[in-house]
């Protein structure tokens, strides 16, 4: 196996004898490489808005701008600061989720209430530009951690809105399948995703289109967060998508986490 990393150690062992210790360190090295990639990614993601912010500040210092130009600059600076804030918030959320490997508590939440909160946020984000629909086919209760569930639902809905052109549609639905599992799904008519990307979407900072993700205010951590939350709720994240066909993201909860 060309990808295998082995560590060999030789220890003297009695007279003329040696102990050869062979250790498979492939996973250790992989984890180390992932950690280094992660730190490099975070630094890069932070440096970009800071550089842009400094550019604006320098321009403001050297040019005598009138009030309306100043206000334009302030708006642009605010959006860079906002980007850094979102990144730091998502990093903290992810760090907390990674530190907490126990299953999420069984706190009962009504789907109707959750859906109403999701709808409020979606409408504020879309600002009337998309055709949004919300449907609840079974008004169950879901057992889980409310903040996490709202964050997972919200991330999927905000992605659908951010990647779908204005006037196109986003359908949010709660239903129970024939096996009694609860499904929260978000179907959009956006650009869709090619199959080679699908298995990597939940990796931290993996993006299909870097510039589009940044333009839409993405941190590149949303789906990594959703995946962690899904794991903590024994839920599956199912992604079906094809270029030009839109995407559907479904969170499927085991029937033990659903109640009437
Ligand atoms: P980001 O902050 O970049 O949106 P995510 O982790 O939420 O990060 O998503 C990872 C990538 O998956 C995105 O950069 C985008 O390329 C792709 N993606 C996510 N949701 C959708 C969607 N509904 N339609 C098309 N592409 C999507």
XYZ file of N, CA, C and O and ligand atoms in Angstrom, residues 90 155-156 159-164 188 190-193 201-203 205-210 212-214 216-225 241 246-247 249, ligand 1:
187
model
N -18.677 30.636 13.517
C -18.754 29.261 12.996
C -17.617 28.398 13.537
O -17.808 27.220 13.832
N -28.845 26.495 8.445
C -27.724 26.422 7.504
C -28.169 25.879 6.147
O -27.768 26.395 5.103
N -28.985 24.816 6.171
C -29.432 24.219 4.900
C -30.312 25.205 4.129
O -30.175 25.359 2.912
N -28.168 28.117 2.767
C -27.425 27.707 1.570
C -28.330 27.709 0.339
O -27.957 28.225 -0.714
N -29.528 27.107 0.498
C -30.443 27.010 -0.647
C -30.747 28.418 -1.172
O -30.711 28.660 -2.382
N -30.997 29.354 -0.264
C -31.332 30.717 -0.691
C -30.109 31.396 -1.315
O -30.187 32.033 -2.363
N -28.936 31.211 -0.684
C -27.745 31.909 -1.169
C -27.276 31.397 -2.527
O -26.727 32.151 -3.314
N -27.481 30.098 -2.782
C -26.985 29.568 -4.055
C -28.037 29.515 -5.154
O -27.745 29.126 -6.270
N -29.277 29.890 -4.827
C -30.344 29.826 -5.831
C -30.611 31.234 -6.366
O -30.729 32.170 -5.585
N -33.931 23.001 -3.646
C -33.851 24.273 -4.378
C -33.740 24.028 -5.871
O -33.483 22.912 -6.319
N -31.598 25.739 -7.669
C -30.338 26.437 -7.953
C -29.461 25.677 -8.944
O -29.947 24.785 -9.648
N -28.165 25.987 -8.972
C -27.263 25.455 -10.010
C -26.979 23.958 -9.893
O -26.552 23.332 -10.868
N -27.222 23.368 -8.728
C -26.893 21.955 -8.554
C -25.391 21.760 -8.374
O -24.606 22.703 -8.543
N -25.002 20.543 -8.021
C -23.596 20.262 -7.680
C -23.166 18.990 -8.421
O -23.894 17.990 -8.401
N -18.494 17.781 0.391
C -19.152 19.039 0.786
C -19.119 19.315 2.281
O -19.133 20.469 2.699
N -19.076 18.248 3.106
C -19.125 18.481 4.552
C -17.723 18.667 5.153
O -17.592 18.803 6.361
N -16.690 18.650 4.293
C -15.346 18.939 4.816
C -15.241 20.430 5.136
O -15.794 21.253 4.410
N -14.228 24.025 5.042
C -13.717 24.927 4.006
C -13.757 24.356 2.589
O -13.149 24.914 1.685
N -14.460 23.230 2.386
C -14.577 22.741 1.016
C -15.661 23.545 0.307
O -16.773 23.677 0.792
N -15.317 24.098 -0.840
C -16.300 24.850 -1.602
C -16.228 24.435 -3.058
O -15.141 24.203 -3.581
N -17.389 24.367 -3.707
C -17.392 24.021 -5.128
C -16.859 25.222 -5.914
O -16.043 25.081 -6.803
N -17.338 26.391 -5.542
C -16.931 27.596 -6.249
C -16.543 28.636 -5.191
O -17.393 29.227 -4.536
N -15.236 28.831 -5.034
C -14.736 29.688 -3.942
C -15.314 31.093 -3.981
O -15.793 31.617 -2.995
N -17.925 32.302 -5.492
C -19.368 32.419 -5.293
C -19.717 32.288 -3.804
O -20.536 33.027 -3.276
N -19.045 31.369 -3.126
C -19.314 31.166 -1.709
C -19.006 32.437 -0.920
O -19.767 32.862 -0.057
N -17.865 33.076 -1.240
C -17.490 34.297 -0.507
C -18.458 35.433 -0.821
O -18.869 36.163 0.060
N -21.464 35.295 -1.460
C -22.753 35.128 -0.800
C -22.596 35.102 0.719
O -23.524 34.760 1.434
N -21.401 35.418 1.196
C -21.198 35.512 2.650
C -20.935 34.179 3.317
O -21.098 34.049 4.529
N -20.527 33.176 2.547
C -20.297 31.852 3.138
C -18.960 31.762 3.860
O -17.982 32.381 3.440
N -18.928 30.984 4.938
C -17.665 30.792 5.660
C -16.991 29.496 5.225
O -15.843 29.246 5.565
N -17.719 28.635 4.515
C -17.164 27.331 4.133
C -17.265 26.304 5.251
O -16.736 25.200 5.148
N -17.959 26.666 6.342
C -18.051 25.753 7.490
C -19.469 25.248 7.729
O -19.691 24.355 8.542
N -20.446 25.817 6.991
C -21.855 25.512 7.251
C -22.173 24.018 7.241
O -22.747 23.486 8.195
N -21.782 23.332 6.181
C -22.165 21.919 6.077
C -21.359 21.042 7.029
O -21.830 19.993 7.460
N -20.138 21.480 7.380
C -19.369 20.733 8.391
C -20.122 20.796 9.719
O -20.231 19.801 10.445
N -20.684 21.963 10.030
C -21.467 22.134 11.258
C -22.728 21.255 11.201
O -23.043 20.543 12.155
N -28.116 15.861 -5.810
C -27.957 17.051 -6.626
C -27.310 16.680 -7.952
O -26.585 15.686 -8.036
N -30.779 21.508 -9.651
C -31.054 21.916 -8.275
C -30.499 20.908 -7.284
O -29.873 19.914 -7.677
N -30.693 21.181 -6.006
C -30.154 20.301 -4.966
C -31.213 20.055 -3.907
O -32.037 20.925 -3.626
N -31.195 18.776 0.120
C -30.463 18.374 1.325
C -31.500 17.878 2.330
O -32.448 18.597 2.642
P -20.400 27.959 2.373
O -20.259 28.843 3.532
O -19.337 28.105 1.347
O -21.773 28.000 1.788
P -21.038 25.258 3.222
O -20.247 24.302 4.047
O -22.375 25.649 3.725
O -20.104 26.512 2.982
O -21.208 24.622 1.774
C -20.088 24.058 1.110
C -20.210 24.236 -0.392
O -21.292 23.434 -0.889
C -20.556 25.651 -0.824
O -19.411 26.451 -0.942
C -21.245 25.431 -2.163
O -20.254 25.304 -3.176
C -21.921 24.072 -1.999
N -23.367 24.188 -1.690
C -23.940 24.103 -0.474
N -25.280 24.205 -0.573
C -25.566 24.366 -1.875
C -26.791 24.513 -2.638
N -27.984 24.516 -2.038
N -26.665 24.640 -3.992
C -25.457 24.621 -4.595
N -24.274 24.481 -3.937
C -24.330 24.350 -2.605
